């Protein structure tokens, strides 16, 4: 009797994950290059800390405001079309920053980047939810989220060197050109699970059998139409407010590293500009380790039979508590200990950065993009508010109030996950 051996599933989902990872690196390069250029920009244009705080936060004004519309777009437009379109647009806005000669021009460019990056993270989550089974999803989210940390860890010294030799304007020109090139590559490389020629039936069945929503963008007829009742659904559940508030708190620490961190090291800790670039990479590497440890540990706990309340919440709760340690930098004059406390805090931020998995697990199936948009909208408010708050809290001689503020916000995030989310289960679709 001849029996055919079972067909082994292909592994094309990991190639898709690699595409998302590179895109996240470029995404955060275009968000963070302003922090590298900030010292030179403020010196050349004569800007104050409050004015720089406005420039830092301008990206988040539009990015946050357009998260919900961006999430709706993600539910309507295929990633193969949507992603390269928005990537080209935000890369052009990045490049145009190199021509800016005023605070108004810089604010306008940063706001434009926020407009076009708004759908990116809801799109990332939608793609991973379509391509990965639930038992692999936290690891997948951790891997692409790590792009924002590992990319910045290695890119920060590189961006500083580019600015050293080509100036801050050249930094923006090169950053924008890289994004345009990758947008073209994405269009030719990305396909949905059903359309990808390299995916066999066994891999599709593996994904679908464990909650992968491979059917989320099958045909135009099955694509969702927006309803205002759907938007209301995103705001009426306590467990969703738990992750929303947690994301705001998580984003407050992250945006400090994305904006004020180099200025803190150079102006308030007296480090050389080049040296600060290499020291600044250490907390990003710590966060990179944290997010990967969190994702793989969380999925391992799921496979061992632990409840989602333990497997998914524990890394985030531990991470939020560790983030409070940023306050320790206020009590030392040693560069080593300053970097140590900041690295522990950012390691904790990395541990907590798998929070997107809760959108995959809690949101009604047809509203993943929309609720992901709301989630990122509220998280984006931290990016809009925190740079300005820090600009007002710091003085010419002290950064201490800003670090106390960030530590307190991190503890609030811990309380949010501990007391608001409750049982981790998908909310029933009321349609």
XYZ file of C-alpha atoms in Angstrom:
431
model
C 0.000 0.000 0.000
C 1.480 3.309 -1.107
C 0.843 6.282 1.100
C 2.112 9.693 0.242
C 4.050 11.387 3.025
C 2.338 14.501 4.379
C 3.252 17.669 2.547
C 5.389 19.935 4.680
C 4.109 23.495 5.004
C 6.156 26.119 3.233
C 7.590 28.944 5.342
C 6.866 31.959 3.184
C 5.332 33.770 6.139
C 8.844 34.368 7.458
C 9.852 36.085 4.221
C 6.843 38.361 4.622
C 7.952 39.036 8.195
C 11.392 40.044 6.894
C 9.731 42.570 4.570
C 7.808 44.080 7.487
C 10.983 44.196 9.597
C 12.894 46.214 6.984
C 9.908 48.510 6.522
C 9.754 49.173 10.272
C 13.470 50.029 10.307
C 12.944 52.579 7.522
C 9.765 53.852 9.169
C 11.597 54.627 12.399
C 14.648 55.995 10.622
C 12.381 58.657 9.143
C 10.805 59.325 12.525
C 14.048 59.538 14.475
C 16.467 61.300 12.132
C 15.103 64.598 13.445
C 16.511 63.746 16.899
C 19.978 63.270 15.390
C 19.690 66.508 13.441
C 18.079 68.453 16.306
C 21.224 69.893 17.863
C 22.521 71.176 14.508
C 19.091 72.455 13.429
C 18.512 74.363 16.667
C 22.010 75.836 16.464
C 21.680 76.919 12.815
C 18.131 78.251 13.072
C 18.401 79.560 16.656
C 15.535 77.513 18.094
C 14.603 77.158 21.784
C 13.845 73.917 23.629
C 10.121 74.705 23.480
C 10.334 75.248 19.712
C 12.250 71.990 19.291
C 9.587 70.270 21.376
C 6.992 71.522 18.882
C 9.031 70.182 15.950
C 9.495 66.836 17.699
C 5.770 66.508 18.376
C 4.492 67.734 14.982
C 4.822 64.237 13.517
C 2.571 62.849 16.214
C -0.170 65.464 15.788
C -1.169 64.098 12.409
C 0.050 60.538 13.004
C -2.163 60.195 16.043
C -5.154 62.070 14.600
C -5.199 59.878 11.491
C -4.796 56.499 13.168
C -8.501 55.742 13.029
C -8.882 56.761 9.358
C -5.632 54.896 8.720
C -7.021 51.761 10.345
C -10.149 52.048 8.208
C -7.966 52.291 5.085
C -6.131 49.150 6.168
C -9.442 47.282 6.280
C -10.325 48.544 2.780
C -7.119 48.590 0.691
C -4.757 45.690 0.059
C -1.320 46.056 1.703
C 0.438 45.529 -1.615
C -1.121 48.781 -2.880
C -1.485 50.800 0.321
C 1.981 50.276 1.776
C 4.175 51.385 -1.153
C 1.889 54.384 -1.760
C 2.183 55.736 1.760
C 5.892 54.861 1.921
C 6.712 56.926 -1.157
C 4.721 59.857 0.205
C 6.332 59.867 3.672
C 9.792 59.421 2.097
C 9.263 62.450 -0.149
C 8.240 64.472 2.911
C 11.390 63.257 4.682
C 13.559 64.331 1.761
C 11.918 67.776 1.558
C 12.958 68.461 5.174
C 16.457 68.942 3.800
C 15.299 72.199 2.156
C 13.666 73.639 5.300
C 14.857 77.023 6.598
C 12.267 77.796 9.266
C 10.399 76.241 12.150
C 7.178 76.414 10.108
C 8.720 74.389 7.256
C 10.071 71.764 9.645
C 6.765 71.465 11.484
C 4.945 71.128 8.153
C 7.265 68.359 6.931
C 7.086 66.469 10.192
C 3.297 66.705 10.163
C 3.246 65.409 6.571
C 5.351 62.393 7.548
C 2.836 61.687 10.310
C -0.044 61.807 7.815
C 1.478 59.219 5.519
C 2.900 56.909 8.200
C -0.440 56.737 10.035
C -1.680 53.486 8.437
C 1.673 51.696 8.754
C 1.362 49.956 12.118
C -2.294 48.932 11.706
C -1.152 47.502 8.356
C 1.708 45.610 10.015
C -0.687 44.070 12.511
C -3.230 43.189 9.824
C -0.533 41.485 7.718
C 0.791 39.446 10.654
C -2.735 38.486 11.690
C -3.311 37.248 8.134
C -0.003 35.426 7.761
C 0.673 33.899 11.209
C -1.123 31.378 13.432
C -1.932 32.616 16.917
C 0.769 30.516 18.592
C 3.463 32.281 16.518
C 1.963 35.757 16.532
C 3.650 37.302 19.566
C 7.020 36.182 18.221
C 6.205 37.647 14.805
C 5.104 40.930 16.363
C 8.232 40.960 18.522
C 10.466 40.430 15.479
C 9.015 43.230 13.390
C 8.698 45.525 16.418
C 12.371 44.870 17.168
C 13.121 46.644 13.894
C 12.405 49.947 15.594
C 15.012 49.152 18.247
C 17.740 47.295 16.375
C 17.382 49.678 13.455
C 17.841 52.702 15.678
C 20.646 51.049 17.646
C 22.748 50.620 14.533
C 21.329 53.491 12.514
C 21.880 56.175 15.157
C 25.703 56.052 14.870
C 25.362 55.766 11.073
C 23.007 58.738 10.892
C 25.344 60.779 13.064
C 28.250 59.985 10.751
C 26.169 60.938 7.702
C 25.305 64.236 9.331
C 28.938 64.805 10.318
C 30.066 64.553 6.691
C 26.980 65.702 4.750
C 25.232 67.964 7.257
C 21.708 67.680 8.586
C 20.232 68.461 5.182
C 22.128 65.589 3.562
C 20.851 63.323 6.332
C 17.261 63.974 5.260
C 18.056 63.596 1.552
C 19.559 60.138 2.047
C 16.831 58.984 4.442
C 14.119 59.915 1.968
C 15.842 58.243 -0.985
C 16.134 54.943 0.922
C 12.402 54.905 1.634
C 11.466 55.533 -2.006
C 13.666 52.640 -3.140
C 12.127 50.260 -0.591
C 8.563 51.253 -1.531
C 9.191 50.024 -5.077
C 10.743 46.807 -3.734
C 7.713 46.174 -1.478
C 5.292 46.356 -4.410
C 7.164 43.659 -6.297
C 7.863 41.415 -3.295
C 4.679 41.408 -1.191
C 1.603 39.234 -1.773
C -1.302 38.161 0.455
C -1.357 34.499 1.588
C -3.875 33.525 -1.082
C -1.990 35.300 -3.879
C 1.564 34.252 -3.016
C 2.735 31.633 -5.503
C 5.282 30.220 -3.084
C 2.728 29.301 -0.402
C 1.406 25.754 -0.478
C -1.948 24.532 0.819
C -0.315 23.030 3.927
C 0.978 26.418 5.055
C -2.407 28.055 4.451
C -4.085 25.333 6.499
C -1.498 25.671 9.275
C -2.160 29.410 9.485
C -5.956 29.094 9.360
C -6.152 26.192 11.835
C -4.726 28.319 14.643
C -6.558 31.584 14.144
C -4.670 33.153 11.260
C -7.192 35.291 9.391
C -6.058 34.466 5.881
C -9.497 35.340 4.587
C -9.412 38.978 5.734
C -8.740 40.400 2.277
C -9.785 37.677 -0.131
C -12.105 39.544 -2.483
C -13.672 42.940 -2.976
C -17.082 41.475 -2.099
C -15.815 40.308 1.291
C -14.082 43.585 2.092
C -15.675 45.554 4.946
C -17.602 48.788 4.551
C -17.194 51.331 7.334
C -20.016 51.972 9.785
C -20.145 54.525 12.596
C -21.409 51.728 14.830
C -18.063 50.027 14.261
C -16.255 53.110 15.573
C -18.451 53.102 18.656
C -17.608 49.437 19.185
C -13.945 50.382 19.508
C -14.617 52.604 22.536
C -17.163 50.755 24.689
C -15.084 47.879 26.060
C -13.071 48.233 29.266
C -10.480 45.665 28.171
C -9.758 47.702 25.042
C -9.317 50.829 27.149
C -6.793 48.866 29.196
C -4.565 48.311 26.165
C -5.222 51.826 24.844
C -4.068 53.474 28.066
C -1.160 51.050 28.318
C -0.043 52.003 24.810
C -0.113 55.695 25.728
C 2.170 54.987 28.682
C 4.444 52.744 26.632
C 4.732 55.416 23.956
C 5.720 58.126 26.427
C 9.014 56.431 27.266
C 9.640 55.408 23.683
C 9.137 58.919 22.291
C 11.657 60.291 24.780
C 14.306 58.050 23.218
C 13.093 58.935 19.739
C 13.292 62.695 20.271
C 15.010 64.165 23.344
C 17.513 61.401 24.151
C 20.491 62.632 22.045
C 19.945 66.189 23.298
C 19.839 64.872 26.869
C 23.195 63.156 26.462
C 24.917 66.059 24.698
C 23.444 69.105 26.451
C 22.581 67.805 29.919
C 25.230 65.108 30.354
C 28.012 66.885 28.478
C 28.932 64.054 26.101
C 30.751 64.529 22.814
C 28.332 64.404 19.841
C 30.025 61.441 18.125
C 30.472 59.554 21.409
C 26.844 60.168 22.322
C 25.777 58.429 19.126
C 27.493 55.201 20.122
C 26.330 55.377 23.748
C 22.795 56.111 22.551
C 22.772 52.754 20.769
C 23.118 50.811 24.048
C 19.535 51.385 25.319
C 18.177 50.550 21.858
C 20.080 47.256 21.908
C 18.665 46.569 25.373
C 15.149 47.235 24.072
C 15.827 44.950 21.105
C 16.758 42.113 23.482
C 13.685 42.888 25.578
C 11.166 42.727 22.757
C 12.542 39.480 21.326
C 12.707 37.883 24.777
C 9.140 38.981 25.412
C 7.719 37.657 22.153
C 9.406 34.266 22.171
C 8.798 33.750 25.888
C 5.137 34.673 25.531
C 4.595 32.224 22.664
C 6.521 29.511 24.530
C 4.206 29.949 27.533
C 1.178 29.624 25.239
C 2.544 26.380 23.777
C 3.085 25.029 27.280
C -0.558 25.607 28.114
C -0.413 28.763 30.216
C -3.439 31.023 29.989
C -3.250 34.195 27.878
C -3.639 36.189 31.085
C -0.224 34.877 32.143
C 1.502 34.300 28.806
C 0.570 37.632 27.244
C 0.297 39.951 30.243
C 3.356 38.918 32.287
C 6.051 40.333 29.943
C 4.188 43.633 29.667
C 3.649 43.995 33.419
C 7.306 43.225 34.158
C 8.398 45.575 31.393
C 6.313 48.478 32.641
C 7.743 48.107 36.144
C 11.303 48.023 34.825
C 10.623 51.189 32.827
C 10.120 53.099 36.064
C 13.864 52.702 36.683
C 14.540 55.609 34.313
C 14.168 57.807 37.389
C 17.455 56.345 38.685
C 19.393 58.415 36.121
C 18.507 61.492 38.179
C 20.605 60.235 41.100
C 24.001 59.741 39.490
C 26.652 61.804 37.710
C 28.348 58.734 36.256
C 27.904 58.259 32.515
C 28.017 54.486 33.040
C 25.130 54.505 35.503
C 23.110 56.968 33.452
C 23.319 54.620 30.459
C 22.647 51.648 32.758
C 19.390 53.063 34.150
C 18.230 54.215 30.731
C 19.065 50.794 29.275
C 17.127 48.935 31.985
C 14.152 51.236 31.404
C 14.282 50.748 27.651
C 14.742 46.986 28.077
C 11.470 47.113 30.011
C 9.907 49.129 27.210
C 10.988 46.385 24.818
C 9.429 43.689 27.015
C 6.140 45.575 26.917
C 6.255 46.247 23.172
C 4.352 43.113 22.147
C 1.177 44.951 23.145
C -0.050 44.706 19.539
C -0.758 41.027 20.196
C -3.723 42.126 22.297
C -5.324 43.749 19.266
C -4.990 40.442 17.406
C -6.528 38.582 20.364
C -9.226 41.005 21.557
C -10.576 42.845 18.503
C -13.592 41.503 16.577
C -12.260 39.771 13.474
C -13.556 42.242 10.920
C -12.458 45.307 12.935
C -8.784 44.505 13.498
C -7.626 47.415 11.347
C -10.029 49.912 12.915
C -9.297 48.935 16.513
C -5.588 48.828 15.702
C -6.004 52.400 14.487
C -7.705 53.474 17.730
C -5.000 51.692 19.731
C -2.250 53.477 17.832
C -4.176 56.775 17.925
C -4.182 56.821 21.707
C -0.590 55.596 21.788
C 0.252 58.360 19.334
C -1.115 60.978 21.707
C 1.944 60.252 23.848
C 4.164 61.165 20.909
C 2.182 64.375 20.432
C 2.185 65.433 24.075
C 5.369 64.069 25.647
C 7.955 66.067 23.625
C 6.103 69.289 24.429
C 5.683 68.374 28.104
C 9.413 67.635 28.314
C 10.184 70.929 26.572
C 8.321 72.762 29.347
C 9.576 70.609 32.229
C 13.297 70.892 31.514
C 15.361 73.958 32.236
C 18.724 75.023 30.873
C 20.434 73.156 33.709
C 18.151 70.256 34.669
C 16.390 67.388 32.927
C 15.284 65.709 36.168
C 11.569 66.677 36.115
C 11.184 65.072 32.687
C 12.546 61.715 33.887
C 10.263 61.762 36.942
C 7.318 62.372 34.624
C 8.220 59.449 32.339
C 8.713 57.097 35.301
C 5.296 57.980 36.715
C 3.642 57.385 33.338
C 5.301 53.950 33.102
C 3.808 52.975 36.474
C 0.377 54.101 35.263
C 0.773 51.714 32.317
C 1.514 48.852 34.717
C -1.720 49.574 36.585
C -3.674 49.715 33.329
C -2.695 46.190 32.280
C -3.074 44.843 35.792
C -6.556 46.169 36.557
C -8.437 46.975 33.319
C -7.971 44.230 30.738
C -9.303 41.212 32.592
C -9.743 37.963 30.663
C -7.920 37.835 27.326
C -10.541 36.723 24.799
C -11.855 37.997 21.478
C -14.771 40.410 21.690
C -17.834 39.019 19.920
C -18.687 40.661 16.615
C -22.123 42.311 16.944
C -22.714 42.800 13.221
